[in-house]
Amino acid sequence: MRTTALSIVLSLSVATLGCLSLASKATAAPPMEKPSKPPRPVVFHHGMGDSAHSKGMNSIFDSIRLIAPEIFIHSISLAESEADDQKAGYFGNVNQQIEHVCEQLKGVPELQDGFNAVGFSQGGQFLRAYVQRCNDPPVHNLITVGAQHNGVADIPGCIEPSVSCKLMRAIAQGGVYNGYVQGRIVQAQYYKDPRNLATYLSKNIFLPDINNELVTKNAAYKERLTSINKLVMFMFLEDVMVKPKETAWFGFQDEEGEIIDLKDQDQYKEDWLGLKTMDKEGKLVFDVMEGEHMQFSIEDFTEKITLPYLLNKGDDNKKKHRKHCKHGKHCREVVGSPESALQWDMAQQQEVF
């Protein structure tokens, strides 16, 4: 009898301990999660006819902050006022502007550990120039959207009435390789006449140097460019403003207008900038945007740039509606509004490049 009673007591004790153990497991606090690292900062460089904090640029910043509210965004300004910043996209010495950008970014504390960079149109090759000439603080991913990496074979027209644009064209057409023009007209400093490459190499003050096309190669350019994680280049499939549109991928044209792909050029074969090296390492990305030059929706930007290259996220956070801007203007889709409207954010800008 005593043995039976003792067995019952022991069984109850074991059962009780088991219940207490289960209760303890059920009420135990989950392990502490490590705080997530904030996303890498992003720097933007606007294109011609735009400014650092125009409505169009701000709409893009807002779209990123909807996904990552804590992200730090810096937009490069080339002048004190918005009006002067816009004019600086037409008039100025690009080499001096790059120096200004190097000083500006070095003075931003939030960028000191590195950042991703997005350059719109001519801002693309200018950010690449930043990487090659200073890269301090360093760029992680460089994304260029409709850039003119290998120059343009024609000075573009003005799609809207703009005194600055018309004046730029008038001066440039008066002698694009003239010393006065080269030092003052931004677009002339990446103009590349395929019928007169010798004059281009001797007279153009910016592009031959930054593309390492001169006889003496700058080893530091190659070293700095190959140090970044990725160079992502977007070309607009229906671009008629930039000639040739393949310049967005370092392509260009010969005297007859035939397109010469990057891999068929000495630039790639002899690895002047390290593009061949980067390609073999999987650091070059060639991608496209539908439509004309600088015609894209916020959804395009989010899916193709923000998520994969700025936030390292998958193809999520898609919006419900897809619409495109027209005539080279950025636009904003008002997410969640009853109208699902598109707001023309650059109505007053003349973004040609």
Short mmCIF file of C-alpha atoms in Angstrom, two decimals:
data_model
loop_
_atom_site.label_atom_id
_atom_site.label_comp_id
_atom_site.label_asym_id
_atom_site.label_seq_id
_atom_site.Cartn_x
_atom_site.Cartn_y
_atom_site.Cartn_z
CA MET A 1 0.00 0.00 0.00
CA ARG A 2 2.82 2.38 0.95
CA THR A 3 4.57 1.55 -2.30
CA THR A 4 1.43 2.36 -4.28
CA ALA A 5 0.89 5.63 -2.42
CA LEU A 6 4.51 6.65 -2.97
CA SER A 7 4.21 5.89 -6.68
CA ILE A 8 1.11 8.09 -6.93
CA VAL A 9 2.88 10.96 -5.15
CA LEU A 10 5.91 10.68 -7.40
CA SER A 11 3.73 10.56 -10.49
CA LEU A 12 1.85 13.67 -9.41
CA SER A 13 5.12 15.43 -8.65
CA VAL A 14 6.53 14.59 -12.09
CA ALA A 15 3.29 15.70 -13.72
CA THR A 16 3.32 18.93 -11.75
CA LEU A 17 6.92 19.62 -12.73
CA GLY A 18 6.05 18.91 -16.34
CA CYS A 19 3.16 21.38 -16.21
CA LEU A 20 5.36 23.98 -14.55
CA SER A 21 8.02 23.40 -17.21
CA LEU A 22 5.49 23.85 -20.02
CA ALA A 23 4.07 26.93 -18.34
CA SER A 24 7.57 28.34 -18.00
CA LYS A 25 8.24 27.75 -21.70
CA ALA A 26 4.94 29.31 -22.66
CA THR A 27 5.52 32.47 -20.65
CA ALA A 28 9.24 32.85 -21.36
CA ALA A 29 10.10 36.07 -23.20
CA PRO A 30 11.25 35.61 -26.81
CA PRO A 31 14.95 36.15 -27.44
CA MET A 32 15.92 39.78 -27.98
CA GLU A 33 16.19 40.68 -31.66
CA LYS A 34 19.16 42.72 -32.75
CA PRO A 35 18.11 46.19 -33.92
CA SER A 36 18.06 46.32 -37.70
CA LYS A 37 20.82 48.32 -39.32
CA PRO A 38 19.49 51.53 -40.92
CA PRO A 39 19.56 51.56 -44.70
CA ARG A 40 22.60 52.98 -46.41
CA PRO A 41 22.19 56.73 -47.19
CA VAL A 42 21.35 57.80 -50.74
CA VAL A 43 22.73 60.73 -52.73
CA PHE A 44 20.96 62.09 -55.82
CA HIS A 45 22.30 64.23 -58.66
CA HIS A 46 19.62 65.91 -60.78
CA GLY A 47 19.70 66.34 -64.55
CA MET A 48 19.73 69.34 -66.83
CA GLY A 49 16.87 71.78 -66.31
CA ASP A 50 16.08 70.36 -62.88
CA SER A 51 17.14 71.32 -59.35
CA ALA A 52 18.05 69.48 -56.18
CA HIS A 53 14.69 69.88 -54.46
CA SER A 54 12.19 70.35 -57.27
CA LYS A 55 8.75 68.82 -56.86
CA GLY A 56 9.76 65.95 -59.11
CA MET A 57 12.87 65.15 -57.09
CA ASN A 58 11.00 65.45 -53.79
CA SER A 59 8.32 63.03 -55.01
CA ILE A 60 11.02 60.41 -55.54
CA PHE A 61 12.46 61.04 -52.08
CA ASP A 62 8.97 60.69 -50.59
CA SER A 63 8.46 57.36 -52.35
CA ILE A 64 11.63 55.98 -50.76
CA ARG A 65 10.69 57.25 -47.30
CA LEU A 66 7.32 55.51 -47.56
CA ILE A 67 9.24 52.24 -47.51
CA ALA A 68 12.19 53.27 -45.34
CA PRO A 69 11.22 56.29 -43.18
CA GLU A 70 14.58 56.31 -41.40
CA ILE A 71 16.72 56.58 -44.56
CA PHE A 72 18.98 59.60 -45.02
CA ILE A 73 18.75 61.28 -48.42
CA HIS A 74 21.01 64.03 -49.73
CA SER A 75 20.33 65.83 -53.00
CA ILE A 76 23.30 67.58 -54.59
CA SER A 77 22.83 71.27 -55.22
CA LEU A 78 25.18 73.19 -57.48
CA ALA A 79 24.12 76.65 -56.27
CA GLU A 80 22.49 78.41 -53.33
CA SER A 81 19.09 79.10 -54.87
CA GLU A 82 16.82 76.74 -56.79
CA ALA A 83 16.88 79.03 -59.83
CA ASP A 84 20.69 79.17 -59.88
CA ASP A 85 20.90 75.42 -59.30
CA GLN A 86 18.73 74.91 -62.37
CA LYS A 87 20.87 77.27 -64.45
CA ALA A 88 24.02 75.43 -63.33
CA GLY A 89 22.73 72.44 -65.29
CA TYR A 90 23.23 74.51 -68.46
CA PHE A 91 26.05 76.92 -67.67
CA GLY A 92 29.29 76.30 -65.83
CA ASN A 93 32.56 74.43 -65.84
CA VAL A 94 31.87 70.74 -65.15
CA ASN A 95 35.33 70.13 -63.68
CA GLN A 96 34.72 72.87 -61.14
CA GLN A 97 31.26 71.51 -60.43
CA ILE A 98 32.72 68.06 -59.68
CA GLU A 99 35.16 69.67 -57.24
CA HIS A 100 32.21 71.38 -55.59
CA VAL A 101 30.38 68.05 -55.28
CA CYS A 102 33.44 66.39 -53.73
CA GLU A 103 33.65 69.12 -51.09
CA GLN A 104 29.90 69.10 -50.49
CA LEU A 105 29.61 65.36 -49.89
CA LYS A 106 32.73 65.21 -47.73
CA GLY A 107 31.09 67.74 -45.43
CA VAL A 108 27.94 65.68 -44.77
CA PRO A 109 28.46 63.62 -41.56
CA GLU A 110 25.71 61.12 -42.38
CA LEU A 111 27.55 60.03 -45.53
CA GLN A 112 30.95 59.28 -44.03
CA ASP A 113 30.48 55.50 -43.94
CA GLY A 114 29.44 55.40 -47.61
CA PHE A 115 26.26 55.73 -49.62
CA ASN A 116 24.35 54.63 -52.70
CA ALA A 117 24.14 57.18 -55.51
CA VAL A 118 21.54 57.88 -58.20
CA GLY A 119 22.26 60.18 -61.12
CA PHE A 120 19.52 61.34 -63.48
CA SER A 121 20.57 61.96 -67.06
CA GLN A 122 23.75 64.07 -67.12
CA GLY A 123 23.87 63.67 -63.35
CA GLY A 124 24.81 60.05 -64.04
CA GLN A 125 28.18 60.74 -65.65
CA PHE A 126 28.82 63.53 -63.17
CA LEU A 127 28.41 61.13 -60.24
CA ARG A 128 30.72 58.69 -62.00
CA ALA A 129 33.22 61.55 -62.23
CA TYR A 130 32.82 62.01 -58.47
CA VAL A 131 33.68 58.35 -57.94
CA GLN A 132 36.73 58.51 -60.19
CA ARG A 133 38.11 61.81 -58.93
CA CYS A 134 37.54 61.58 -55.18
CA ASN A 135 35.05 58.94 -53.92
CA ASP A 136 35.46 60.21 -50.38
CA PRO A 137 33.07 59.31 -48.82
CA PRO A 138 32.77 56.14 -50.91
CA VAL A 139 29.93 55.06 -53.20
CA HIS A 140 28.50 51.55 -52.80
CA ASN A 141 26.04 51.21 -55.71
CA LEU A 142 26.06 53.81 -58.50
CA ILE A 143 22.80 53.91 -60.47
CA THR A 144 22.63 56.07 -63.60
CA VAL A 145 19.32 56.72 -65.33
CA GLY A 146 19.56 57.81 -68.96
CA ALA A 147 23.15 59.03 -68.60
CA GLN A 148 25.48 60.09 -71.39
CA HIS A 149 28.51 58.07 -70.31
CA ASN A 150 30.07 58.09 -73.77
CA GLY A 151 28.93 61.57 -74.71
CA VAL A 152 26.37 62.80 -77.25
CA ALA A 153 26.71 63.12 -81.00
CA ASP A 154 24.30 66.04 -81.19
CA ILE A 155 23.31 68.97 -79.02
CA PRO A 156 19.64 68.32 -78.22
CA GLY A 157 16.70 70.54 -78.94
CA CYS A 158 14.50 72.15 -76.32
CA ILE A 159 11.21 70.37 -75.84
CA GLU A 160 9.63 73.39 -74.14
CA PRO A 161 10.20 77.15 -74.30
CA SER A 162 13.19 77.84 -72.07
CA VAL A 163 15.47 80.86 -72.28
CA SER A 164 18.33 78.91 -70.68
CA CYS A 165 18.01 75.96 -73.04
CA LYS A 166 17.75 78.13 -76.16
CA LEU A 167 20.71 80.22 -75.07
CA MET A 168 22.74 77.09 -74.40
CA ARG A 169 22.01 75.77 -77.90
CA ALA A 170 22.77 79.07 -79.58
CA ILE A 171 26.16 79.39 -77.89
CA ALA A 172 27.08 75.71 -78.36
CA GLN A 173 26.23 75.75 -82.06
CA GLY A 174 28.50 78.75 -82.50
CA GLY A 175 31.52 76.52 -81.88
CA VAL A 176 31.16 73.61 -79.50
CA TYR A 177 34.93 73.08 -79.16
CA ASN A 178 35.70 76.78 -78.81
CA GLY A 179 37.53 77.53 -75.55
CA TYR A 180 34.87 79.99 -74.40
CA VAL A 181 32.08 77.46 -75.03
CA GLN A 182 33.97 74.58 -73.44
CA GLY A 183 34.46 76.49 -70.22
CA ARG A 184 30.88 77.67 -69.92
CA ILE A 185 28.37 75.34 -71.60
CA VAL A 186 27.82 72.12 -69.65
CA GLN A 187 26.49 70.07 -72.58
CA ALA A 188 29.45 71.02 -74.79
CA GLN A 189 31.73 69.35 -72.26
CA TYR A 190 30.35 65.92 -73.09
CA TYR A 191 29.73 66.51 -76.80
CA LYS A 192 31.60 63.96 -78.92
CA ASP A 193 31.66 64.42 -82.70
CA PRO A 194 32.18 60.95 -84.24
CA ARG A 195 33.39 62.64 -87.45
CA ASN A 196 36.04 64.64 -85.65
CA LEU A 197 37.43 62.58 -82.79
CA ALA A 198 40.86 64.18 -82.93
CA THR A 199 39.44 67.62 -82.14
CA TYR A 200 37.21 66.10 -79.46
CA LEU A 201 40.21 64.54 -77.74
CA SER A 202 42.28 67.71 -77.87
CA LYS A 203 39.61 70.33 -77.14
CA ASN A 204 36.93 68.76 -74.92
CA ILE A 205 37.85 69.65 -71.32
CA PHE A 206 35.85 66.98 -69.48
CA LEU A 207 34.73 63.75 -71.14
CA PRO A 208 38.00 62.49 -72.73
CA ASP A 209 39.67 62.76 -69.36
CA ILE A 210 36.90 61.17 -67.29
CA ASN A 211 36.61 58.31 -69.80
CA ASN A 212 40.38 57.75 -69.76
CA GLU A 213 40.54 58.23 -73.54
CA LEU A 214 43.69 60.35 -73.49
CA VAL A 215 47.13 58.91 -74.22
CA THR A 216 48.16 59.04 -70.56
CA LYS A 217 45.73 56.92 -68.55
CA ASN A 218 44.79 57.82 -65.00
CA ALA A 219 45.22 54.64 -62.96
CA ALA A 220 43.35 56.16 -60.00
CA TYR A 221 40.19 56.46 -62.12
CA LYS A 222 40.20 52.73 -62.78
CA GLU A 223 41.07 51.87 -59.19
CA ARG A 224 38.26 53.97 -57.72
CA LEU A 225 35.59 52.94 -60.21
CA THR A 226 36.31 49.22 -59.80
CA SER A 227 36.09 49.63 -56.01
CA ILE A 228 32.32 50.18 -56.01
CA ASN A 229 29.86 47.34 -55.54
CA LYS A 230 27.83 47.84 -58.73
CA LEU A 231 27.46 50.23 -61.64
CA VAL A 232 23.83 50.01 -62.74
CA MET A 233 23.02 51.72 -66.05
CA PHE A 234 19.47 52.32 -67.30
CA MET A 235 18.75 53.18 -70.93
CA PHE A 236 15.40 54.56 -72.15
CA LEU A 237 14.18 52.38 -75.00
CA GLU A 238 12.39 55.18 -76.87
CA ASP A 239 14.87 57.95 -76.12
CA VAL A 240 15.05 60.45 -78.98
CA MET A 241 16.51 63.35 -77.00
CA VAL A 242 19.88 61.73 -76.33
CA LYS A 243 21.77 60.71 -79.45
CA PRO A 244 22.67 57.95 -79.43
CA LYS A 245 20.55 56.56 -76.60
CA GLU A 246 23.04 53.69 -76.24
CA THR A 247 25.45 56.14 -74.60
CA ALA A 248 23.57 55.27 -71.40
CA TRP A 249 25.36 51.88 -71.66
CA PHE A 250 28.68 53.38 -72.85
CA GLY A 251 27.68 52.71 -76.46
CA PHE A 252 28.30 55.25 -79.21
CA GLN A 253 28.10 55.65 -82.99
CA ASP A 254 30.58 55.76 -85.83
CA GLU A 255 30.72 58.30 -88.65
CA GLU A 256 27.88 56.55 -90.48
CA GLY A 257 25.69 56.45 -87.40
CA GLU A 258 26.15 52.74 -86.72
CA ILE A 259 26.06 51.88 -83.04
CA ILE A 260 29.24 50.52 -81.49
CA ASP A 261 28.54 48.52 -78.34
CA LEU A 262 30.78 48.92 -75.33
CA LYS A 263 32.37 45.49 -75.71
CA ASP A 264 33.46 46.32 -79.27
CA GLN A 265 35.35 49.45 -78.18
CA ASP A 266 38.95 49.85 -77.05
CA GLN A 267 37.48 51.32 -73.86
CA TYR A 268 36.36 47.81 -72.91
CA LYS A 269 39.00 45.71 -74.69
CA GLU A 270 41.90 47.61 -73.13
CA ASP A 271 40.01 48.16 -69.85
CA TRP A 272 40.77 51.87 -69.63
CA LEU A 273 38.27 52.44 -66.81
CA GLY A 274 38.05 48.91 -65.49
CA LEU A 275 34.67 48.23 -67.10
CA LYS A 276 35.87 44.88 -68.45
CA THR A 277 37.09 43.94 -64.99
CA MET A 278 33.81 45.01 -63.42
CA ASP A 279 31.85 43.09 -66.04
CA LYS A 280 33.74 39.87 -65.30
CA GLU A 281 33.12 40.37 -61.57
CA GLY A 282 29.39 40.87 -62.11
CA LYS A 283 29.53 44.53 -61.13
CA LEU A 284 28.04 45.94 -64.35
CA VAL A 285 24.26 45.93 -64.77
CA PHE A 286 22.63 46.96 -68.06
CA ASP A 287 18.91 47.61 -67.68
CA VAL A 288 16.17 49.55 -69.46
CA MET A 289 13.27 51.86 -68.77
CA GLU A 290 10.30 51.88 -71.09
CA GLY A 291 9.43 55.10 -72.88
CA GLU A 292 11.18 58.32 -73.78
CA HIS A 293 13.99 60.09 -71.98
CA MET A 294 13.30 60.58 -68.26
CA GLN A 295 9.78 59.19 -68.71
CA PHE A 296 9.08 56.87 -65.82
CA SER A 297 6.63 56.35 -63.00
CA ILE A 298 7.31 56.16 -59.30
CA GLU A 299 6.37 52.51 -59.54
CA ASP A 300 9.13 51.96 -62.12
CA PHE A 301 11.63 53.67 -59.86
CA THR A 302 10.56 51.70 -56.80
CA GLU A 303 10.60 48.30 -58.48
CA LYS A 304 13.75 48.76 -60.55
CA ILE A 305 15.90 50.98 -58.34
CA THR A 306 14.71 51.58 -54.78
CA LEU A 307 14.03 47.99 -53.74
CA PRO A 308 16.92 46.11 -55.37
CA TYR A 309 19.72 48.69 -55.23
CA LEU A 310 18.90 51.21 -52.49
CA LEU A 311 17.23 48.98 -49.92
CA ASN A 312 18.40 45.50 -50.98
CA LYS A 313 14.84 44.20 -50.88
CA GLY A 314 12.88 41.93 -53.17
CA ASP A 315 10.15 42.81 -55.61
CA ASP A 316 7.55 43.88 -53.07
CA ASN A 317 5.66 47.00 -51.99
CA LYS A 318 4.11 47.30 -55.45
CA LYS A 319 1.59 49.99 -56.07
CA LYS A 320 -1.76 49.18 -57.61
CA HIS A 321 -1.60 51.49 -60.59
CA ARG A 322 0.95 51.96 -63.37
CA LYS A 323 1.03 55.17 -65.32
CA HIS A 324 3.83 57.05 -67.03
CA CYS A 325 4.79 60.66 -67.30
CA LYS A 326 5.12 62.31 -70.66
CA HIS A 327 7.60 64.71 -72.23
CA GLY A 328 10.53 63.86 -70.00
CA LYS A 329 9.03 64.94 -66.66
CA HIS A 330 9.16 63.04 -63.42
CA CYS A 331 5.74 62.35 -61.97
CA ARG A 332 4.23 61.21 -58.71
CA GLU A 333 1.43 58.76 -58.24
CA VAL A 334 -0.60 59.84 -55.21
CA VAL A 335 -0.86 56.49 -53.47
CA GLY A 336 -4.12 55.91 -51.67
CA SER A 337 -5.90 58.98 -53.01
CA PRO A 338 -9.40 58.49 -54.45
CA GLU A 339 -8.30 59.79 -57.80
CA SER A 340 -5.03 57.75 -58.03
CA ALA A 341 -3.91 60.90 -59.79
CA LEU A 342 -0.64 61.65 -61.47
CA GLN A 343 0.77 65.01 -60.52
CA TRP A 344 3.02 66.71 -63.04
CA ASP A 345 5.88 67.62 -60.76
CA MET A 346 8.20 69.22 -63.27
CA ALA A 347 5.83 71.35 -65.24
CA GLN A 348 8.14 74.32 -64.99
CA GLN A 349 11.32 72.36 -65.75
CA GLN A 350 12.90 71.80 -69.13
CA GLU A 351 14.57 68.44 -68.50
CA VAL A 352 15.96 67.56 -71.90
CA PHE A 353 18.74 65.20 -70.96
#
